[in-house]
Amino acid sequence: MGAMSARPNPEAAAQQAENNAPHRAGFACFVGRPNAGKSTLTNALVGQKVAITSNRPQTTRHTVRGIVHREDAQLILVDTPGLHKPRTLLGERLNDVVRTTWAEVDVIGFCLPADQKLGPGDKFIVKELAGIKKTPKIAIITKTDLVESKQLAEQLLAVSRLGEELGFEWAEIIPVSAVKDSQVDLLADLIAPLLPESPPLYPEGDLTDEPEMVMVAELIREAALEGVRDELPHSIAVVVEEMLPREDRPADRPLLDIHANVYIERPSQKGIIIGPKGKRLKEVGMKSRKHIEALLGTPVFLDLHVKVAKDWQRDPKQLRKLGF
């Protein structure tokens, strides 16, 4: 009697391969000119608000990491400030931070909004990327909900050509809409295999390793930026002086006292932030308190003060004090 032929079962084989697939973990960063949708994408991937989002360029200053936990991989997102032509000392420091970060991550995602033509700013960044040889680069066309398919196709073609012109090939080119949650999971699927084999680098519950005080300062800064005239975006820095649990509160009704200073560069800017009869500062306090309570999971009393730190962007001593 002849031996029975073992017929391969493709499903079982796939399952087997999957069980033996090594876990991967590593770092990725999204780059792109200001307002390319980097922070919104970080938040969509992580599923919680971790990076500060604002429709104003240059709001991300700290390296906020979002952490995406998956069965097969852990993706740690490093949010670098936008790379731009430096005008001030602060600008130069930001650019240094960007280049060091790029050299250290496992994957770089270049974000390009679907609704804006490839401009000199994008080319400047991609040219810089072409110089970083070893790191795989993914082109991510963001804000696809804003365009028709024809315009999207043109954008995909343009970014593919740009890579060719500069002598490298994108590991992937993918259109996403973070707002409509379209293809966001697919993006994570594409990034995961590009990460090195490694056990998870952070515990399961972590969403970010940014110290809480820094994240609180970012949330206050975001609220302070909203609706302020355009001359202020860089002129605001927030320092959280202290965060202390209020004493003699019952265990089931804790309250966290947060004292923070909003620094601006010139006395004339004070009125803009405070608003008529302090109305604007009150709004900033209410808005940021809601986000802070959601972040920390505890009721908060927020004490905000506006202070002038003369020309802090150009003064190395002040930059250090304000955490740059």
PDB file of C-alpha atoms in Angstrom:
ATOM      1  CA  MET A   1       0.000   0.000   0.000  1.00  0.00           C
ATOM      2  CA  GLY A   2       1.550   3.305  -1.141  1.00  0.00           C
ATOM      3  CA  ALA A   3       2.176   6.133   1.260  1.00  0.00           C
ATOM      4  CA  MET A   4      -0.647   8.664   1.360  1.00  0.00           C
ATOM      5  CA  SER A   5       0.408  11.978  -0.143  1.00  0.00           C
ATOM      6  CA  ALA A   6       0.239  14.752   2.413  1.00  0.00           C
ATOM      7  CA  ARG A   7      -1.748  17.516   0.734  1.00  0.00           C
ATOM      8  CA  PRO A   8      -0.546  20.907   1.973  1.00  0.00           C
ATOM      9  CA  ASN A   9      -3.251  22.926   3.665  1.00  0.00           C
ATOM     10  CA  PRO A  10      -2.533  26.559   2.734  1.00  0.00           C
ATOM     11  CA  GLU A  11      -4.609  27.954   5.625  1.00  0.00           C
ATOM     12  CA  ALA A  12      -2.807  25.860   8.232  1.00  0.00           C
ATOM     13  CA  ALA A  13       0.540  26.836   6.716  1.00  0.00           C
ATOM     14  CA  ALA A  14      -0.362  30.511   6.860  1.00  0.00           C
ATOM     15  CA  GLN A  15      -1.531  30.138  10.446  1.00  0.00           C
ATOM     16  CA  GLN A  16       1.714  28.358  11.317  1.00  0.00           C
ATOM     17  CA  ALA A  17       3.814  31.093   9.699  1.00  0.00           C
ATOM     18  CA  GLU A  18       1.821  33.709  11.541  1.00  0.00           C
ATOM     19  CA  ASN A  19       2.357  32.092  14.932  1.00  0.00           C
ATOM     20  CA  ASN A  20       6.085  31.927  14.302  1.00  0.00           C
ATOM     21  CA  ALA A  21       6.323  35.444  12.893  1.00  0.00           C
ATOM     22  CA  PRO A  22       8.744  37.400  15.060  1.00  0.00           C
ATOM     23  CA  HIS A  23       7.443  40.383  16.983  1.00  0.00           C
ATOM     24  CA  ARG A  24       8.764  43.684  15.657  1.00  0.00           C
ATOM     25  CA  ALA A  25       9.232  47.001  17.417  1.00  0.00           C
ATOM     26  CA  GLY A  26      10.808  50.247  16.384  1.00  0.00           C
ATOM     27  CA  PHE A  27      10.572  53.949  15.733  1.00  0.00           C
ATOM     28  CA  ALA A  28       9.013  55.878  12.877  1.00  0.00           C
ATOM     29  CA  CYS A  29       8.675  59.582  12.315  1.00  0.00           C
ATOM     30  CA  PHE A  30       6.431  61.574  10.031  1.00  0.00           C
ATOM     31  CA  VAL A  31       7.992  64.476   8.211  1.00  0.00           C
ATOM     32  CA  GLY A  32       6.563  67.063   5.904  1.00  0.00           C
ATOM     33  CA  ARG A  33       6.189  70.772   5.668  1.00  0.00           C
ATOM     34  CA  PRO A  34       4.142  72.472   8.395  1.00  0.00           C
ATOM     35  CA  ASN A  35       0.439  71.623   8.292  1.00  0.00           C
ATOM     36  CA  ALA A  36       0.931  68.430   6.239  1.00  0.00           C
ATOM     37  CA  GLY A  37      -1.225  66.474   8.706  1.00  0.00           C
ATOM     38  CA  LYS A  38       1.555  64.782  10.707  1.00  0.00           C
ATOM     39  CA  SER A  39       0.113  65.243  14.200  1.00  0.00           C
ATOM     40  CA  THR A  40      -3.427  64.359  13.118  1.00  0.00           C
ATOM     41  CA  LEU A  41      -2.073  61.157  11.601  1.00  0.00           C
ATOM     42  CA  THR A  42      -0.169  60.331  14.808  1.00  0.00           C
ATOM     43  CA  ASN A  43      -3.374  60.767  16.797  1.00  0.00           C
ATOM     44  CA  ALA A  44      -5.378  58.603  14.363  1.00  0.00           C
ATOM     45  CA  LEU A  45      -2.832  55.773  14.542  1.00  0.00           C
ATOM     46  CA  VAL A  46      -2.599  55.844  18.316  1.00  0.00           C
ATOM     47  CA  GLY A  47      -6.327  56.367  18.700  1.00  0.00           C
ATOM     48  CA  GLN A  48      -5.952  59.128  21.286  1.00  0.00           C
ATOM     49  CA  LYS A  49      -4.938  62.740  21.264  1.00  0.00           C
ATOM     50  CA  VAL A  50      -1.227  62.691  22.036  1.00  0.00           C
ATOM     51  CA  ALA A  51       0.435  65.104  19.640  1.00  0.00           C
ATOM     52  CA  ILE A  52      -0.631  68.723  19.643  1.00  0.00           C
ATOM     53  CA  THR A  53      -2.616  69.509  16.485  1.00  0.00           C
ATOM     54  CA  SER A  54      -3.214  73.010  15.267  1.00  0.00           C
ATOM     55  CA  ASN A  55      -3.928  74.500  11.894  1.00  0.00           C
ATOM     56  CA  ARG A  56      -0.971  76.759  12.493  1.00  0.00           C
ATOM     57  CA  PRO A  57       2.492  75.750  11.304  1.00  0.00           C
ATOM     58  CA  GLN A  58       5.337  75.033  13.720  1.00  0.00           C
ATOM     59  CA  THR A  59       3.344  74.019  16.770  1.00  0.00           C
ATOM     60  CA  THR A  60       5.081  70.734  17.551  1.00  0.00           C
ATOM     61  CA  ARG A  61       8.249  71.512  19.461  1.00  0.00           C
ATOM     62  CA  HIS A  62       8.713  68.551  21.723  1.00  0.00           C
ATOM     63  CA  THR A  63       9.372  65.076  20.468  1.00  0.00           C
ATOM     64  CA  VAL A  64       5.972  63.667  21.346  1.00  0.00           C
ATOM     65  CA  ARG A  65       5.903  59.932  20.862  1.00  0.00           C
ATOM     66  CA  GLY A  66       2.694  58.097  20.172  1.00  0.00           C
ATOM     67  CA  ILE A  67       2.809  54.341  20.690  1.00  0.00           C
ATOM     68  CA  VAL A  68       0.810  51.954  18.517  1.00  0.00           C
ATOM     69  CA  HIS A  69       0.392  48.531  20.174  1.00  0.00           C
ATOM     70  CA  ARG A  70      -0.364  45.600  17.848  1.00  0.00           C
ATOM     71  CA  GLU A  71      -0.275  41.825  18.201  1.00  0.00           C
ATOM     72  CA  ASP A  72       2.680  41.551  15.839  1.00  0.00           C
ATOM     73  CA  ALA A  73       4.443  44.850  16.360  1.00  0.00           C
ATOM     74  CA  GLN A  74       4.887  47.948  18.442  1.00  0.00           C
ATOM     75  CA  LEU A  75       5.291  51.162  16.528  1.00  0.00           C
ATOM     76  CA  ILE A  76       6.686  54.178  18.352  1.00  0.00           C
ATOM     77  CA  LEU A  77       5.965  57.427  16.568  1.00  0.00           C
ATOM     78  CA  VAL A  78       8.403  60.250  17.047  1.00  0.00           C
ATOM     79  CA  ASP A  79       6.865  63.548  16.099  1.00  0.00           C
ATOM     80  CA  THR A  80       9.597  65.886  14.873  1.00  0.00           C
ATOM     81  CA  PRO A  81       9.020  69.579  14.303  1.00  0.00           C
ATOM     82  CA  GLY A  82       8.620  70.551  10.641  1.00  0.00           C
ATOM     83  CA  LEU A  83      11.869  71.166   8.844  1.00  0.00           C
ATOM     84  CA  HIS A  84      12.027  74.701   7.529  1.00  0.00           C
ATOM     85  CA  LYS A  85      14.539  77.334   6.516  1.00  0.00           C
ATOM     86  CA  PRO A  86      15.690  78.709   9.883  1.00  0.00           C
ATOM     87  CA  ARG A  87      15.101  82.392  10.645  1.00  0.00           C
ATOM     88  CA  THR A  88      15.940  82.398  14.323  1.00  0.00           C
ATOM     89  CA  LEU A  89      18.066  80.514  16.809  1.00  0.00           C
ATOM     90  CA  LEU A  90      14.961  78.520  17.758  1.00  0.00           C
ATOM     91  CA  GLY A  91      14.552  77.570  14.101  1.00  0.00           C
ATOM     92  CA  GLU A  92      18.135  76.313  13.884  1.00  0.00           C
ATOM     93  CA  ARG A  93      17.724  74.218  17.024  1.00  0.00           C
ATOM     94  CA  LEU A  94      14.550  72.712  15.582  1.00  0.00           C
ATOM     95  CA  ASN A  95      16.342  71.736  12.381  1.00  0.00           C
ATOM     96  CA  ASP A  96      19.171  70.082  14.321  1.00  0.00           C
ATOM     97  CA  VAL A  97      16.594  68.075  16.276  1.00  0.00           C
ATOM     98  CA  VAL A  98      14.993  66.974  13.000  1.00  0.00           C
ATOM     99  CA  ARG A  99      18.169  65.665  11.391  1.00  0.00           C
ATOM    100  CA  THR A 100      19.309  63.781  14.486  1.00  0.00           C
ATOM    101  CA  THR A 101      15.870  62.193  14.782  1.00  0.00           C
ATOM    102  CA  TRP A 102      15.846  61.081  11.143  1.00  0.00           C
ATOM    103  CA  ALA A 103      19.180  59.368  11.540  1.00  0.00           C
ATOM    104  CA  GLU A 104      17.907  57.389  14.529  1.00  0.00           C
ATOM    105  CA  VAL A 105      14.507  56.079  13.408  1.00  0.00           C
ATOM    106  CA  ASP A 106      13.688  52.825  11.568  1.00  0.00           C
ATOM    107  CA  VAL A 107      11.164  54.261   9.106  1.00  0.00           C
ATOM    108  CA  ILE A 108      10.461  57.771   7.830  1.00  0.00           C
ATOM    109  CA  GLY A 109       6.990  58.696   6.561  1.00  0.00           C
ATOM    110  CA  PHE A 110       6.937  61.744   4.295  1.00  0.00           C
ATOM    111  CA  CYS A 111       3.526  63.448   4.516  1.00  0.00           C
ATOM    112  CA  LEU A 112       2.183  65.386   1.568  1.00  0.00           C
ATOM    113  CA  PRO A 113      -1.348  66.844   1.597  1.00  0.00           C
ATOM    114  CA  ALA A 114      -3.473  65.645  -1.336  1.00  0.00           C
ATOM    115  CA  ASP A 115      -4.978  69.100  -1.837  1.00  0.00           C
ATOM    116  CA  GLN A 116      -1.736  71.046  -2.309  1.00  0.00           C
ATOM    117  CA  LYS A 117       0.688  70.907  -5.228  1.00  0.00           C
ATOM    118  CA  LEU A 118       4.192  69.595  -4.554  1.00  0.00           C
ATOM    119  CA  GLY A 119       6.016  72.778  -3.634  1.00  0.00           C
ATOM    120  CA  PRO A 120       9.597  73.927  -3.005  1.00  0.00           C
ATOM    121  CA  GLY A 121       9.116  73.162   0.717  1.00  0.00           C
ATOM    122  CA  ASP A 122       8.325  69.511  -0.054  1.00  0.00           C
ATOM    123  CA  LYS A 123      11.242  69.207  -2.460  1.00  0.00           C
ATOM    124  CA  PHE A 124      13.571  70.701   0.156  1.00  0.00           C
ATOM    125  CA  ILE A 125      12.520  67.985   2.630  1.00  0.00           C
ATOM    126  CA  VAL A 126      12.645  65.077   0.162  1.00  0.00           C
ATOM    127  CA  LYS A 127      16.109  66.195  -0.944  1.00  0.00           C
ATOM    128  CA  GLU A 128      17.218  66.024   2.708  1.00  0.00           C
ATOM    129  CA  LEU A 129      15.601  62.574   2.962  1.00  0.00           C
ATOM    130  CA  ALA A 130      17.453  61.333  -0.121  1.00  0.00           C
ATOM    131  CA  GLY A 131      20.669  61.951   1.836  1.00  0.00           C
ATOM    132  CA  ILE A 132      19.614  59.475   4.524  1.00  0.00           C
ATOM    133  CA  LYS A 133      20.461  56.319   2.655  1.00  0.00           C
ATOM    134  CA  LYS A 134      19.701  53.355   4.893  1.00  0.00           C
ATOM    135  CA  THR A 135      16.300  54.271   6.334  1.00  0.00           C
ATOM    136  CA  PRO A 136      13.221  53.048   4.407  1.00  0.00           C
ATOM    137  CA  LYS A 137      10.975  55.954   3.396  1.00  0.00           C
ATOM    138  CA  ILE A 138       7.217  55.814   2.888  1.00  0.00           C
ATOM    139  CA  ALA A 139       5.344  58.559   1.031  1.00  0.00           C
ATOM    140  CA  ILE A 140       1.985  59.250   2.695  1.00  0.00           C
ATOM    141  CA  ILE A 141      -0.549  61.343   0.804  1.00  0.00           C
ATOM    142  CA  THR A 142      -2.700  62.883   3.574  1.00  0.00           C
ATOM    143  CA  LYS A 143      -6.087  64.653   3.586  1.00  0.00           C
ATOM    144  CA  THR A 144      -7.408  62.496   0.729  1.00  0.00           C
ATOM    145  CA  ASP A 145     -10.957  63.343   1.848  1.00  0.00           C
ATOM    146  CA  LEU A 146     -10.424  66.825   0.378  1.00  0.00           C
ATOM    147  CA  VAL A 147      -9.863  65.794  -3.267  1.00  0.00           C
ATOM    148  CA  GLU A 148     -11.354  63.861  -6.200  1.00  0.00           C
ATOM    149  CA  SER A 149      -9.647  60.658  -7.352  1.00  0.00           C
ATOM    150  CA  LYS A 150      -8.077  62.341 -10.423  1.00  0.00           C
ATOM    151  CA  GLN A 151      -6.239  64.907  -8.295  1.00  0.00           C
ATOM    152  CA  LEU A 152      -5.160  62.145  -5.906  1.00  0.00           C
ATOM    153  CA  ALA A 153      -3.744  60.062  -8.774  1.00  0.00           C
ATOM    154  CA  GLU A 154      -1.739  63.080  -9.987  1.00  0.00           C
ATOM    155  CA  GLN A 155      -0.317  63.605  -6.504  1.00  0.00           C
ATOM    156  CA  LEU A 156       0.697  59.937  -6.191  1.00  0.00           C
ATOM    157  CA  LEU A 157       2.453  60.148  -9.535  1.00  0.00           C
ATOM    158  CA  ALA A 158       4.201  63.422  -8.650  1.00  0.00           C
ATOM    159  CA  VAL A 159       5.646  62.049  -5.396  1.00  0.00           C
ATOM    160  CA  SER A 160       6.775  58.850  -7.106  1.00  0.00           C
ATOM    161  CA  ARG A 161       8.586  60.908  -9.784  1.00  0.00           C
ATOM    162  CA  LEU A 162      10.222  63.114  -7.169  1.00  0.00           C
ATOM    163  CA  GLY A 163      11.806  60.031  -5.575  1.00  0.00           C
ATOM    164  CA  GLU A 164      13.101  58.901  -8.961  1.00  0.00           C
ATOM    165  CA  GLU A 165      14.570  62.343  -9.719  1.00  0.00           C
ATOM    166  CA  LEU A 166      16.484  62.251  -6.442  1.00  0.00           C
ATOM    167  CA  GLY A 167      17.699  58.728  -7.034  1.00  0.00           C
ATOM    168  CA  PHE A 168      15.767  56.664  -4.478  1.00  0.00           C
ATOM    169  CA  GLU A 169      12.655  54.528  -4.374  1.00  0.00           C
ATOM    170  CA  TRP A 170       9.860  54.913  -1.821  1.00  0.00           C
ATOM    171  CA  ALA A 171       9.337  51.692   0.161  1.00  0.00           C
ATOM    172  CA  GLU A 172       5.588  52.400  -0.150  1.00  0.00           C
ATOM    173  CA  ILE A 173       3.328  55.189  -1.408  1.00  0.00           C
ATOM    174  CA  ILE A 174      -0.028  55.263   0.344  1.00  0.00           C
ATOM    175  CA  PRO A 175      -3.012  57.657   0.388  1.00  0.00           C
ATOM    176  CA  VAL A 176      -4.736  58.158   3.778  1.00  0.00           C
ATOM    177  CA  SER A 177      -7.347  60.322   5.433  1.00  0.00           C
ATOM    178  CA  ALA A 178      -6.839  60.541   9.192  1.00  0.00           C
ATOM    179  CA  VAL A 179     -10.045  62.557   9.563  1.00  0.00           C
ATOM    180  CA  LYS A 180     -12.148  59.904   7.804  1.00  0.00           C
ATOM    181  CA  ASP A 181     -10.013  57.091   9.297  1.00  0.00           C
ATOM    182  CA  SER A 182      -9.385  55.814   5.782  1.00  0.00           C
ATOM    183  CA  GLN A 183      -6.377  53.479   5.241  1.00  0.00           C
ATOM    184  CA  VAL A 184      -4.866  54.424   8.624  1.00  0.00           C
ATOM    185  CA  ASP A 185      -4.724  50.748   9.693  1.00  0.00           C
ATOM    186  CA  LEU A 186      -3.241  49.826   6.333  1.00  0.00           C
ATOM    187  CA  LEU A 187      -0.480  52.368   6.933  1.00  0.00           C
ATOM    188  CA  ALA A 188       0.375  50.617  10.219  1.00  0.00           C
ATOM    189  CA  ASP A 189       0.335  47.276   8.340  1.00  0.00           C
ATOM    190  CA  LEU A 190       2.876  48.634   5.857  1.00  0.00           C
ATOM    191  CA  ILE A 191       5.168  50.159   8.485  1.00  0.00           C
ATOM    192  CA  ALA A 192       5.238  47.093  10.789  1.00  0.00           C
ATOM    193  CA  PRO A 193       7.324  44.770   8.523  1.00  0.00           C
ATOM    194  CA  LEU A 194       9.925  47.527   8.080  1.00  0.00           C
ATOM    195  CA  LEU A 195      10.683  47.543  11.819  1.00  0.00           C
ATOM    196  CA  PRO A 196      13.465  45.445  13.349  1.00  0.00           C
ATOM    197  CA  GLU A 197      12.646  42.197  15.177  1.00  0.00           C
ATOM    198  CA  SER A 198      12.309  43.066  18.840  1.00  0.00           C
ATOM    199  CA  PRO A 199      10.091  42.483  21.865  1.00  0.00           C
ATOM    200  CA  PRO A 200       7.839  45.448  22.761  1.00  0.00           C
ATOM    201  CA  LEU A 201       9.876  48.410  24.007  1.00  0.00           C
ATOM    202  CA  TYR A 202       7.082  49.951  26.092  1.00  0.00           C
ATOM    203  CA  PRO A 203       4.472  48.451  28.424  1.00  0.00           C
ATOM    204  CA  GLU A 204       1.061  47.741  26.885  1.00  0.00           C
ATOM    205  CA  GLY A 205      -0.829  50.654  28.475  1.00  0.00           C
ATOM    206  CA  ASP A 206       1.561  53.421  27.409  1.00  0.00           C
ATOM    207  CA  LEU A 207       0.428  55.800  24.706  1.00  0.00           C
ATOM    208  CA  THR A 208       3.335  58.198  24.974  1.00  0.00           C
ATOM    209  CA  ASP A 209       6.509  58.512  27.008  1.00  0.00           C
ATOM    210  CA  GLU A 210       6.305  62.294  27.108  1.00  0.00           C
ATOM    211  CA  PRO A 211       6.419  63.462  30.735  1.00  0.00           C
ATOM    212  CA  GLU A 212       2.963  64.556  31.846  1.00  0.00           C
ATOM    213  CA  MET A 213       4.017  68.118  32.647  1.00  0.00           C
ATOM    214  CA  VAL A 214       5.289  68.622  29.122  1.00  0.00           C
ATOM    215  CA  MET A 215       2.085  67.233  27.621  1.00  0.00           C
ATOM    216  CA  VAL A 216      -0.001  69.465  29.872  1.00  0.00           C
ATOM    217  CA  ALA A 217       2.075  72.472  28.763  1.00  0.00           C
ATOM    218  CA  GLU A 218       1.470  71.493  25.121  1.00  0.00           C
ATOM    219  CA  LEU A 219      -2.298  71.301  25.655  1.00  0.00           C
ATOM    220  CA  ILE A 220      -2.332  74.762  27.259  1.00  0.00           C
ATOM    221  CA  ARG A 221      -0.187  76.108  24.440  1.00  0.00           C
ATOM    222  CA  GLU A 222      -2.526  74.645  21.847  1.00  0.00           C
ATOM    223  CA  ALA A 223      -5.552  76.272  23.475  1.00  0.00           C
ATOM    224  CA  ALA A 224      -3.681  79.591  23.718  1.00  0.00           C
ATOM    225  CA  LEU A 225      -2.853  79.472  19.997  1.00  0.00           C
ATOM    226  CA  GLU A 226      -6.393  78.873  18.846  1.00  0.00           C
ATOM    227  CA  GLY A 227      -7.971  81.898  17.261  1.00  0.00           C
ATOM    228  CA  VAL A 228      -5.035  84.164  18.073  1.00  0.00           C
ATOM    229  CA  ARG A 229      -3.848  86.443  15.335  1.00  0.00           C
ATOM    230  CA  ASP A 230      -1.092  85.124  13.107  1.00  0.00           C
ATOM    231  CA  GLU A 231       1.728  87.130  14.647  1.00  0.00           C
ATOM    232  CA  LEU A 232       1.764  84.999  17.787  1.00  0.00           C
ATOM    233  CA  PRO A 233       2.443  81.338  16.892  1.00  0.00           C
ATOM    234  CA  HIS A 234       6.120  81.261  17.809  1.00  0.00           C
ATOM    235  CA  SER A 235       5.811  83.826  20.546  1.00  0.00           C
ATOM    236  CA  ILE A 236       4.076  81.554  23.029  1.00  0.00           C
ATOM    237  CA  ALA A 237       5.863  79.157  25.355  1.00  0.00           C
ATOM    238  CA  VAL A 238       4.175  77.442  28.295  1.00  0.00           C
ATOM    239  CA  VAL A 239       5.927  76.204  31.412  1.00  0.00           C
ATOM    240  CA  VAL A 240       4.066  74.127  33.992  1.00  0.00           C
ATOM    241  CA  GLU A 241       5.584  75.244  37.311  1.00  0.00           C
ATOM    242  CA  GLU A 242       3.936  72.568  39.445  1.00  0.00           C
ATOM    243  CA  MET A 243       1.307  69.835  39.527  1.00  0.00           C
ATOM    244  CA  LEU A 244       0.229  68.853  43.039  1.00  0.00           C
ATOM    245  CA  PRO A 245      -2.691  66.828  44.388  1.00  0.00           C
ATOM    246  CA  ARG A 246      -4.864  69.132  46.552  1.00  0.00           C
ATOM    247  CA  GLU A 247      -4.474  68.112  50.186  1.00  0.00           C
ATOM    248  CA  ASP A 248      -7.390  67.144  52.475  1.00  0.00           C
ATOM    249  CA  ARG A 249      -9.541  65.912  49.549  1.00  0.00           C
ATOM    250  CA  PRO A 250     -11.474  62.633  50.010  1.00  0.00           C
ATOM    251  CA  ALA A 251      -9.925  59.723  48.069  1.00  0.00           C
ATOM    252  CA  ASP A 252     -12.940  59.457  45.772  1.00  0.00           C
ATOM    253  CA  ARG A 253     -12.871  63.190  44.906  1.00  0.00           C
ATOM    254  CA  PRO A 254      -9.243  64.050  44.142  1.00  0.00           C
ATOM    255  CA  LEU A 255      -8.267  67.398  42.644  1.00  0.00           C
ATOM    256  CA  LEU A 256      -4.990  68.232  40.951  1.00  0.00           C
ATOM    257  CA  ASP A 257      -3.688  71.799  41.212  1.00  0.00           C
ATOM    258  CA  ILE A 258      -1.738  72.878  38.127  1.00  0.00           C
ATOM    259  CA  HIS A 259       0.128  76.184  38.069  1.00  0.00           C
ATOM    260  CA  ALA A 260       1.376  77.259  34.659  1.00  0.00           C
ATOM    261  CA  ASN A 261       2.889  80.336  33.042  1.00  0.00           C
ATOM    262  CA  VAL A 262       2.222  81.376  29.476  1.00  0.00           C
ATOM    263  CA  TYR A 263       5.279  83.291  28.236  1.00  0.00           C
ATOM    264  CA  ILE A 264       5.134  85.814  25.416  1.00  0.00           C
ATOM    265  CA  GLU A 265       7.875  88.012  23.981  1.00  0.00           C
ATOM    266  CA  ARG A 266       6.457  91.527  24.254  1.00  0.00           C
ATOM    267  CA  PRO A 267       4.180  93.388  26.653  1.00  0.00           C
ATOM    268  CA  SER A 268       1.956  94.359  23.701  1.00  0.00           C
ATOM    269  CA  GLN A 269       1.096  90.674  23.213  1.00  0.00           C
ATOM    270  CA  LYS A 270      -0.248  90.349  26.733  1.00  0.00           C
ATOM    271  CA  GLY A 271      -3.574  91.940  25.873  1.00  0.00           C
ATOM    272  CA  ILE A 272      -4.047  89.602  22.918  1.00  0.00           C
ATOM    273  CA  ILE A 273      -3.723  86.519  25.117  1.00  0.00           C
ATOM    274  CA  ILE A 274      -5.711  87.855  28.069  1.00  0.00           C
ATOM    275  CA  GLY A 275      -8.485  89.440  25.981  1.00  0.00           C
ATOM    276  CA  PRO A 276     -11.018  92.070  27.060  1.00  0.00           C
ATOM    277  CA  LYS A 277     -11.716  91.665  30.804  1.00  0.00           C
ATOM    278  CA  GLY A 278      -9.685  88.456  30.836  1.00  0.00           C
ATOM    279  CA  LYS A 279     -12.277  86.682  28.711  1.00  0.00           C
ATOM    280  CA  ARG A 280      -9.786  85.088  26.334  1.00  0.00           C
ATOM    281  CA  LEU A 281      -7.506  83.707  29.046  1.00  0.00           C
ATOM    282  CA  LYS A 282     -10.574  82.235  30.774  1.00  0.00           C
ATOM    283  CA  GLU A 283     -11.507  80.435  27.544  1.00  0.00           C
ATOM    284  CA  VAL A 284      -7.949  79.130  27.172  1.00  0.00           C
ATOM    285  CA  GLY A 285      -8.152  77.819  30.729  1.00  0.00           C
ATOM    286  CA  MET A 286     -11.522  76.133  30.223  1.00  0.00           C
ATOM    287  CA  LYS A 287     -10.579  74.553  26.919  1.00  0.00           C
ATOM    288  CA  SER A 288      -7.185  73.223  28.031  1.00  0.00           C
ATOM    289  CA  ARG A 289      -8.559  72.037  31.381  1.00  0.00           C
ATOM    290  CA  LYS A 290     -11.023  69.747  29.560  1.00  0.00           C
ATOM    291  CA  HIS A 291      -8.205  68.171  27.522  1.00  0.00           C
ATOM    292  CA  ILE A 292      -5.894  67.911  30.547  1.00  0.00           C
ATOM    293  CA  GLU A 293      -8.595  66.166  32.606  1.00  0.00           C
ATOM    294  CA  ALA A 294      -9.149  63.709  29.752  1.00  0.00           C
ATOM    295  CA  LEU A 295      -5.398  63.097  29.507  1.00  0.00           C
ATOM    296  CA  LEU A 296      -4.770  62.622  33.230  1.00  0.00           C
ATOM    297  CA  GLY A 297      -8.139  61.107  34.116  1.00  0.00           C
ATOM    298  CA  THR A 298      -8.603  63.358  37.140  1.00  0.00           C
ATOM    299  CA  PRO A 299     -10.349  66.689  37.908  1.00  0.00           C
ATOM    300  CA  VAL A 300      -8.001  69.649  37.633  1.00  0.00           C
ATOM    301  CA  PHE A 301      -7.796  73.179  39.013  1.00  0.00           C
ATOM    302  CA  LEU A 302      -5.796  75.202  36.502  1.00  0.00           C
ATOM    303  CA  ASP A 303      -4.065  78.408  37.547  1.00  0.00           C
ATOM    304  CA  LEU A 304      -2.775  80.330  34.485  1.00  0.00           C
ATOM    305  CA  HIS A 305      -0.585  83.428  34.406  1.00  0.00           C
ATOM    306  CA  VAL A 306       0.699  85.385  31.417  1.00  0.00           C
ATOM    307  CA  LYS A 307       4.285  86.643  31.666  1.00  0.00           C
ATOM    308  CA  VAL A 308       6.614  88.524  29.359  1.00  0.00           C
ATOM    309  CA  ALA A 309      10.024  86.940  28.610  1.00  0.00           C
ATOM    310  CA  LYS A 310      11.612  89.499  26.340  1.00  0.00           C
ATOM    311  CA  ASP A 311      12.629  88.130  22.911  1.00  0.00           C
ATOM    312  CA  TRP A 312      12.962  84.622  24.317  1.00  0.00           C
ATOM    313  CA  GLN A 313      13.322  83.060  20.856  1.00  0.00           C
ATOM    314  CA  ARG A 314      16.668  84.749  20.275  1.00  0.00           C
ATOM    315  CA  ASP A 315      18.115  84.398  23.738  1.00  0.00           C
ATOM    316  CA  PRO A 316      19.971  81.124  24.480  1.00  0.00           C
ATOM    317  CA  LYS A 317      19.536  81.581  28.252  1.00  0.00           C
ATOM    318  CA  GLN A 318      15.773  81.976  27.975  1.00  0.00           C
ATOM    319  CA  LEU A 319      15.540  79.108  25.453  1.00  0.00           C
ATOM    320  CA  ARG A 320      17.184  76.823  27.985  1.00  0.00           C
ATOM    321  CA  LYS A 321      14.884  77.944  30.760  1.00  0.00           C
ATOM    322  CA  LEU A 322      11.823  77.343  28.584  1.00  0.00           C
ATOM    323  CA  GLY A 323      12.992  73.833  27.757  1.00  0.00           C
ATOM    324  CA  PHE A 324      14.643  74.177  24.340  1.00  0.00           C
TER     325      PHE A 324
END
